[in-house]
Amino acid sequence: MTDKSIAFALLVMGFAGQHYSGFCGAEKQPVDTSTLPPPVNRKVDFAKDIKPLFQANCYKCHGPDKQKSEFRLDVGSDALKGGEHGQDILPGKSVQSPLIHYVAGLVEDMQMPPKGDRLTVEQIGLLRAWIDQGVEWPEETSLKLKSKTDHWTFKSAIRPAVPGVNNPTWVRNPIDAFILARLEREKLAPSKEADRVTLIRRLSFDLTGLPPTSPEVKEFVSDMRRDAYEILVERLLASPRYGERWGRYWLDLVHYGESHGYDKDKVRANSWPYRDYVIRSFNEDKPYPRFVQEQLAGDVLYPDSWEGIVATGFIAAGPWDFVGHVELPITKTDGLIARYNDRDDMVMTTISTFQSLTVHCARCHDHKFDPISQRDYYGLQAVFAGVDRADRPFDIDPKIFALRKPLISEKARIQSKQRTLNEIVAKVASPDLEQLDARRKERKEELEKLPKATKESPGNGYHSAIEQAPDAEKWVQVDLVNLAAIDEVRLIPARPTDFPDTPGFGFPKRFRVEAADDENFKDRRILVDHTADDFPNPGDKPFVLAANGRRARFVRVTATRLWERTSDYVFALGELQVISGTNNLALLAAVSALDSIEAGRWKKSNLVDNFDSRKSLVEPAETPEIQAKRKALEDEVGKLNDERKRLVESLLDEETKSSLASVKALLSEINEKLDALPKPQYVYAGTHEFTPMGSFLPSNGLRPVHLLRRGDVKSPGELMSPSALPCVPGLKGQLEVNDPDDEGSRRAALAKWITDSRNLITRRSIVNRVWQYHFGRGIVDTPSDFGHMGSPPTHPELLDWLAFWFMENGESIKKLHTLILTSSVYRQVCQENAEGARLDADNRLLGRMNRQRLDAEAFHDALLQISGKIDLTMGGPSVRQFFFKDDHSPVYDYTRYDVDDPGNYRRSVYRFMVRSVPDPFMEALDCADPSLLTPKRNVTLTALQALATLNNQFVVRQCEQVAERLSKEASDPATQIKLAYQLALHRSPTEEEAEELIRYARKHGMANVCRLIFNSSEFLFVE
């Protein structure tokens, strides 16, 4: 019974004037409010009347230092939210407010304050009047809230004026004016411009992640046009290599990976379309608001674009708990925790990426430093209340896309109805059904207790009746008992003991494999069809087909052209396996067939006995006694299953049975239409429609998202509605959701809120990120934390000016690049000067350019380009540069990968990103961990790096390839060394360097000379 219904019942019974309390753990009991002091008859001032009262009587237990029962009275938002047992202050309702009951002594054992003097009648009257007048709690009286909002990020911005400078000749664009004005205030001067070789190398690595070629350097150095530099910038921005370089930065930011992470780090085979989308978006210079909106809700906001589906790979980019979702249902505590963790990752990635705020810090309590409450956090979780991560189909062909989309939507609708009907069926109960289930349970337990096998079975497998013509149709099928997600079906050919020299005995010439939910295959789905042409006999090799998670209860193999035996024709199989995860669901399953030879070593049951007539597939088979016992139990369980099915059907009303039949027919019809379309592509993305897998089921609507007290799923509080952040200046925290019951509408509303032209934080965030990648440090050095715990901006006026400029220029990232790269600030040399080192040792004021070490990808790809082996093929499935074994916990072994495999020559952005086992070479060079959001990589200098860049097999092999290239272009060591310097360092060696390296080459070979050059600081660092 709810509190409201209790109160209403008491009112009817004559307890008017009495109310219920019992918060803070007391039993709910009627409270006689007739003795309450009346409210004072005047306007109450919080600062003068209420706050001193709280300070004197309440703060000791409910103030800034201690919050008993999680109730706090020094902060307005916290006080109104209430404590761990509910809301204590009800605005406009002092009679019903538990706080008044406590201070008036109306609740036994809950009188407040618990010690010392009680509140006077006048003080209680003040509190009552203050509550009845609406609980006015001016923001300025909440010191905590005021201090949180008193921060540059949460203040409205105006476009700053470009400052004047004393040396205007140095200023090429407004960026220079902001930087120079600050330098001049600090009595500093900028550095001179770098030489052209330095500039082209800097630009090339910055924009493409590759070094310039020798001809490109020569052409730029000799280009005497006044705009030669600008032309170079434009050319590099137009290169396809630009998207590969800057796409990699974005993938770091959203912790993109191609395995799930956690305990069972399973492969995500379809992550790569999102990676290609990101690269393509940068190359096309997609306007930033569109780029943001597509990633959060492209499927909703741009429903006619296949890219809108692929872009939602952003939502699914991070780690995913396979065990928590697939093996644990949401009804279990750990399963529920996994779902909340999953939404936490979505919220954290979204707000960190687009708003540069640490909203996830408010999961267990209000943010300690920023004006972000728990309510704000769980309002954002509610945005993602109906979305999961799974493979999602899409079609690049717009015609096929238009045909498939409505079918998928209709299928999801019907499946939702089917799940509802199945829940009704599952709840059917009767005494007879309970007794039958008890018997089934007993027999199944007996089956499980049977002893292990002791000797091999003589079974050959399944054998059809013999036919005189080849075109007779035969079929055999297995019953998996329950609907299950199927990953693979394996047909293992027979080699019977009486035909020991005949591999592939009985394997059909033509056949198809189908799955269905009913044993008559009315709703069949074809898994593979080889009925048009003769299929080559596989011999002893199993025929394996992927089922891609299709759910079914029955699997059938139908032979349409039989195998020739001795002037007659048969269909035979040694073993049929149906694989789900690591389990063979067909093991000892019930088998039925059109016909079967049940004699000697041929039996239907031998098709699923783990023995293929050549060897035991798992363990030795059983003794005849155990076999007989098992057979008897299996037969009894089968009869009980049939009896249960008939009993359940008899208990269902006609409407439910009719609805079930209708749903099956509709699904069958839709599946046939879908099967007739060309196969779609898949992307691992955010979706609410997917094939169930174990306990991982579609949400069938919106999941409830509660405000969790202390972040504990066992302490759910208020049911949350979707909302954004009220702390963002210029915007309200409410979202304009078109359809609150549609999960896509929620995401679309958040996407529009983030890209709203009034949301300057979105623009500050992205311009700061672009600045960081060019200068090695952002204007804000904590690019994903603009809050109190982040770094303050070194040039706040420049940051805001860039944000406004960005919006006024179509929010084009390429235009932003051009503005930054053509500034005098960017073109400076790296050399320090004494005064600059004394006054600005960390170069935060940018009186010179920052020297930057090549990151892992740039070093890797530069070696490939210089060796001439680089493969510039774009897009497609990622290259697995490791040995892989798909096991219970997959194996990823980089030591067993062939260094000469052509996959090694792809650019590093196309390598497969494993979370649990990173590439040791890339990890040594500080590559991003795909399990973590990486807005800024660590840059270290370690002995391990030197060992890797000298001795890693990839580096050694590329140095050998460079030496081969040099030997083809020159025969003498001196010329080869000169060419190596030109390729790697874009200069000729000094006389001293040449002499030393010639001696070294004669002793150790040219490949080792290349290893030295590639490990030089001049190569590893960009000036």
XYZ file of C-alpha atoms in Angstrom, residues 88-470:
383
model
C 11.706 16.460 4.588
C 10.692 19.912 3.344
C 7.575 20.106 1.167
C 7.311 23.647 -0.278
C 3.895 25.179 0.420
C 2.955 22.361 2.798
C 4.321 22.976 6.277
C 1.670 20.790 7.950
C 2.771 17.787 5.890
C 6.531 18.501 6.071
C 8.375 15.930 8.235
C 10.883 18.628 9.279
C 8.081 20.478 11.102
C 6.933 17.230 12.735
C 10.466 16.610 14.058
C 11.144 20.083 15.445
C 7.670 20.194 17.002
C 8.259 16.866 18.778
C 5.361 15.085 17.087
C 7.332 11.949 16.131
C 8.433 9.675 18.933
C 12.222 9.187 19.094
C 12.654 11.751 16.270
C 12.545 15.076 18.103
C 14.919 17.662 16.692
C 17.330 18.908 17.823
C 17.956 15.649 19.713
C 19.858 17.447 22.483
C 19.693 20.875 24.024
C 16.836 23.360 23.905
C 13.841 22.724 21.687
C 12.750 25.278 19.127
C 10.339 27.867 20.477
C 6.776 28.286 19.289
C 7.825 31.440 17.418
C 10.728 29.644 15.701
C 8.458 26.812 14.583
C 6.005 29.427 13.336
C 8.804 31.051 11.326
C 9.723 27.700 9.769
C 6.088 26.989 8.955
C 5.568 30.367 7.321
C 8.816 30.033 5.350
C 7.725 26.622 4.004
C 4.162 27.791 3.288
C 5.556 30.812 1.424
C 7.361 28.499 -0.993
C 10.748 27.844 0.658
C 12.545 30.855 -0.759
C 16.231 30.001 -0.605
C 18.211 32.704 -2.414
C 21.155 31.307 -4.323
C 23.555 33.790 -2.781
C 22.909 32.311 0.650
C 24.104 28.914 -0.483
C 27.836 29.438 -0.258
C 28.599 26.018 -1.675
C 26.460 26.594 -4.774
C 27.779 30.101 -5.241
C 31.408 28.968 -5.063
C 30.700 26.217 -7.577
C 29.144 28.527 -10.147
C 31.757 31.239 -9.614
C 34.024 29.789 -12.275
C 34.888 30.878 -15.797
C 33.273 27.831 -17.430
C 29.858 28.511 -15.928
C 29.742 32.197 -16.731
C 28.213 33.686 -19.860
C 30.764 34.810 -22.414
C 30.868 37.779 -24.739
C 33.094 37.980 -27.766
C 36.347 39.674 -26.665
C 37.829 42.494 -28.699
C 41.121 41.800 -30.444
C 43.778 43.513 -28.316
C 46.208 46.116 -29.574
C 49.947 45.367 -29.595
C 53.186 47.310 -29.742
C 54.603 45.255 -32.628
C 51.762 44.964 -35.204
C 54.137 43.838 -37.977
C 54.387 40.408 -36.324
C 50.597 39.929 -36.352
C 49.277 37.855 -39.278
C 45.803 37.196 -37.827
C 43.932 37.870 -34.548
C 45.466 34.821 -32.830
C 48.844 36.553 -32.980
C 47.408 39.695 -31.410
C 46.108 37.797 -28.366
C 49.377 35.893 -27.892
C 51.612 38.903 -28.477
C 49.600 41.188 -26.178
C 50.130 38.722 -23.326
C 53.850 38.345 -24.116
C 54.288 42.108 -24.154
C 52.543 42.425 -20.787
C 55.108 39.985 -19.389
C 58.002 41.887 -21.050
C 58.617 38.993 -23.450
C 58.997 38.842 -27.222
C 58.054 36.093 -29.710
C 60.642 34.004 -31.506
C 61.652 34.202 -35.135
C 60.040 32.128 -37.853
C 61.347 28.600 -38.439
C 63.050 27.658 -41.701
C 61.044 26.026 -44.491
C 62.346 22.497 -43.968
C 61.267 22.661 -40.331
C 57.866 24.079 -41.280
C 57.000 21.455 -43.890
C 58.044 18.637 -41.557
C 56.005 20.179 -38.741
C 52.950 20.669 -40.950
C 53.171 17.229 -42.534
C 53.285 15.351 -39.246
C 50.650 17.669 -37.743
C 48.094 17.240 -40.498
C 48.819 13.801 -41.960
C 50.912 11.925 -39.390
C 53.515 11.236 -42.096
C 56.840 12.880 -42.948
C 57.128 14.871 -46.169
C 58.873 13.151 -49.070
C 62.176 14.483 -50.377
C 60.549 15.886 -53.561
C 57.893 17.655 -51.460
C 60.560 19.262 -49.288
C 62.566 20.342 -52.311
C 59.493 21.806 -54.023
C 58.431 23.826 -50.958
C 61.913 25.133 -50.197
C 62.300 26.381 -53.781
C 58.737 27.837 -54.047
C 59.192 31.592 -54.110
C 55.482 32.504 -54.179
C 54.347 34.748 -51.323
C 51.551 32.324 -50.450
C 53.613 29.135 -50.779
C 53.068 28.323 -47.109
C 49.291 28.797 -47.340
C 49.200 26.633 -50.468
C 51.049 23.889 -48.568
C 48.544 24.058 -45.684
C 45.662 23.797 -48.144
C 47.233 20.827 -49.936
C 47.818 18.879 -46.717
C 44.289 19.553 -45.476
C 42.944 18.177 -48.766
C 44.951 14.945 -48.431
C 43.035 11.752 -47.478
C 45.814 11.223 -44.963
C 44.473 14.189 -42.972
C 41.319 12.325 -41.917
C 43.374 9.306 -40.881
C 45.555 11.467 -38.647
C 42.824 13.541 -37.010
C 40.386 10.653 -36.918
C 42.881 8.858 -34.682
C 42.751 11.750 -32.198
C 38.963 11.495 -32.058
C 39.088 7.724 -31.545
C 41.409 8.303 -28.566
C 38.951 10.794 -27.163
C 35.970 8.403 -27.225
C 38.036 5.304 -26.151
C 37.277 3.427 -29.346
C 38.266 -0.227 -29.281
C 37.485 -3.400 -31.205
C 37.124 -5.816 -28.313
C 34.785 -5.607 -25.350
C 37.307 -5.449 -22.535
C 36.502 -6.690 -19.027
C 36.936 -10.401 -18.204
C 35.836 -11.917 -21.522
C 37.486 -9.589 -23.999
C 35.528 -10.786 -27.012
C 36.133 -9.461 -30.519
C 33.896 -6.747 -31.963
C 34.089 -7.627 -35.607
C 31.945 -4.707 -36.760
C 33.424 -1.689 -34.971
C 35.418 -0.487 -37.965
C 32.568 1.210 -39.916
C 32.424 3.830 -37.128
C 36.183 4.364 -37.418
C 35.809 4.897 -41.174
C 32.905 7.283 -40.550
C 35.111 9.427 -38.314
C 37.937 9.516 -40.871
C 35.501 10.343 -43.661
C 33.873 13.109 -41.599
C 37.195 14.848 -41.006
C 38.163 14.567 -44.655
C 34.792 15.985 -45.747
C 35.069 18.772 -43.160
C 31.631 17.974 -41.832
C 30.261 20.934 -39.822
C 30.889 20.214 -36.166
C 27.217 20.407 -35.031
C 26.261 17.813 -37.647
C 29.215 15.643 -36.566
C 28.024 15.792 -32.938
C 24.361 15.212 -33.734
C 25.051 12.218 -35.968
C 27.067 10.472 -33.272
C 24.426 10.895 -30.594
C 21.242 10.552 -32.652
C 21.997 10.352 -36.359
C 19.520 7.496 -36.743
C 16.762 9.810 -35.469
C 17.781 13.223 -36.784
C 18.948 11.988 -40.204
C 16.815 8.869 -40.770
C 17.398 8.762 -44.532
C 21.190 8.609 -44.217
C 22.986 5.339 -43.565
C 25.771 7.392 -41.989
C 23.291 8.365 -39.282
C 23.266 4.729 -38.167
C 27.015 4.164 -38.464
C 27.774 7.356 -36.523
C 26.038 5.990 -33.421
C 29.078 3.765 -33.052
C 30.136 6.658 -30.806
C 27.644 5.499 -28.160
C 29.084 1.972 -28.268
C 32.771 2.885 -28.615
C 33.772 2.120 -25.024
C 34.216 -1.114 -23.033
C 31.268 -3.461 -22.478
C 30.818 -6.079 -19.765
C 30.028 -9.309 -21.640
C 29.520 -11.329 -18.451
C 27.414 -8.643 -16.777
C 25.084 -8.383 -19.757
C 25.004 -11.822 -21.389
C 25.439 -14.145 -18.430
C 23.670 -12.116 -15.725
C 20.055 -10.997 -16.052
C 19.021 -7.473 -15.155
C 16.986 -8.919 -12.285
C 20.220 -9.867 -10.493
C 22.126 -7.199 -8.573
C 25.335 -7.643 -10.566
C 23.381 -7.591 -13.822
C 21.665 -4.346 -12.809
C 25.027 -2.847 -11.833
C 26.369 -3.748 -15.280
C 23.479 -1.869 -16.937
C 24.047 1.236 -14.805
C 27.789 1.019 -15.513
C 27.044 0.838 -19.213
C 24.924 3.991 -19.136
C 27.558 5.672 -16.977
C 30.075 5.082 -19.757
C 27.693 6.589 -22.322
C 27.070 9.669 -20.155
C 30.743 10.102 -19.295
C 31.858 9.779 -22.918
C 29.214 12.213 -24.161
C 29.721 14.995 -21.625
C 33.511 14.630 -21.398
C 33.846 14.694 -25.181
C 31.450 17.483 -26.076
C 31.294 19.575 -22.867
C 34.690 18.928 -21.248
C 33.024 18.365 -17.863
C 33.412 15.520 -15.365
C 29.708 14.864 -14.847
C 30.379 11.220 -13.902
C 31.803 12.447 -10.578
C 28.170 13.019 -9.504
C 27.177 9.366 -9.703
C 27.312 8.721 -5.939
C 26.911 12.260 -4.597
C 26.659 15.806 -5.829
C 29.850 16.880 -7.585
C 32.296 18.010 -4.924
C 33.600 20.940 -6.953
C 31.350 21.751 -9.916
C 27.643 22.745 -9.909
C 26.507 19.307 -11.078
C 24.095 17.419 -8.845
C 23.237 13.750 -8.650
C 19.889 14.715 -10.117
C 21.676 16.203 -13.145
C 23.754 13.057 -13.567
C 20.852 10.607 -13.429
C 18.816 12.886 -15.680
C 21.536 12.342 -18.265
C 21.475 8.584 -17.616
C 17.755 8.673 -18.369
C 18.582 9.991 -21.850
C 20.142 6.598 -22.599
C 17.459 4.570 -20.789
C 16.499 2.518 -23.833
C 19.743 2.140 -25.769
C 22.241 -0.741 -25.767
C 25.352 -1.736 -27.720
C 25.055 -4.352 -30.439
C 25.624 -5.069 -34.119
C 23.258 -2.957 -36.179
C 22.463 -3.453 -39.894
C 22.791 -0.683 -42.457
C 22.719 -0.407 -46.234
C 24.840 1.991 -48.268
C 22.489 1.519 -51.217
C 19.603 3.960 -50.487
C 17.065 1.781 -52.301
C 17.861 -1.272 -50.182
C 18.003 0.963 -47.099
C 14.472 2.199 -47.842
C 13.197 -1.379 -48.169
C 14.905 -2.807 -45.090
C 14.216 -0.002 -42.612
C 10.418 -0.438 -42.297
C 10.785 -4.217 -42.150
C 13.230 -3.985 -39.240
C 10.960 -1.563 -37.391
C 7.944 -3.791 -37.938
C 9.898 -6.868 -36.851
C 10.949 -5.117 -33.639
C 7.327 -4.181 -32.961
C 6.120 -7.731 -33.482
C 8.971 -9.210 -31.419
C 8.046 -6.871 -28.595
C 4.493 -8.197 -28.759
C 5.854 -11.753 -28.876
C 7.920 -11.162 -25.712
C 4.811 -9.883 -23.963
C 2.871 -12.982 -25.016
C 5.731 -15.256 -23.918
C 5.638 -13.591 -20.501
C 1.930 -14.423 -20.320
C 2.683 -18.033 -21.256
C 5.465 -18.218 -18.667
C 3.037 -17.133 -15.930
C 0.524 -19.868 -16.708
C 0.150 -22.005 -13.601
C -1.901 -24.927 -12.331
C -1.418 -27.762 -9.798
C -0.966 -30.233 -12.663
C 1.705 -28.012 -14.224
C 3.552 -27.706 -10.910
C 3.589 -31.505 -10.495
C 4.753 -32.001 -14.070
C 7.588 -29.453 -13.649
C 8.644 -31.157 -10.438
C 8.898 -34.505 -12.265
C 10.845 -32.887 -15.127
C 13.271 -31.352 -12.653
C 13.827 -34.687 -10.911
C 14.547 -36.498 -14.186
C 16.915 -33.784 -15.385
C 18.799 -33.945 -12.094
C 19.102 -37.714 -12.510
C 20.524 -37.175 -15.993
C 23.129 -34.765 -14.643
C 24.177 -37.242 -11.965
C 24.970 -40.044 -14.410
C 28.649 -41.161 -14.118
C 31.270 -40.144 -16.601
C 31.849 -42.278 -19.692
C 34.398 -45.069 -19.671
C 34.860 -46.238 -23.266
C 34.389 -45.046 -26.798
C 31.043 -45.259 -28.517
C 30.768 -47.310 -31.696
C 28.348 -44.776 -33.233
C 28.934 -43.689 -36.849
C 26.264 -40.991 -36.865
C 22.986 -40.501 -38.735
C 22.126 -42.409 -41.954
C 18.994 -41.874 -44.052
C 17.023 -44.583 -45.761
C 18.630 -45.726 -49.038
C 17.220 -44.358 -52.311
C 17.631 -45.533 -55.914
C 17.682 -41.977 -57.321
C 19.793 -39.024 -56.153
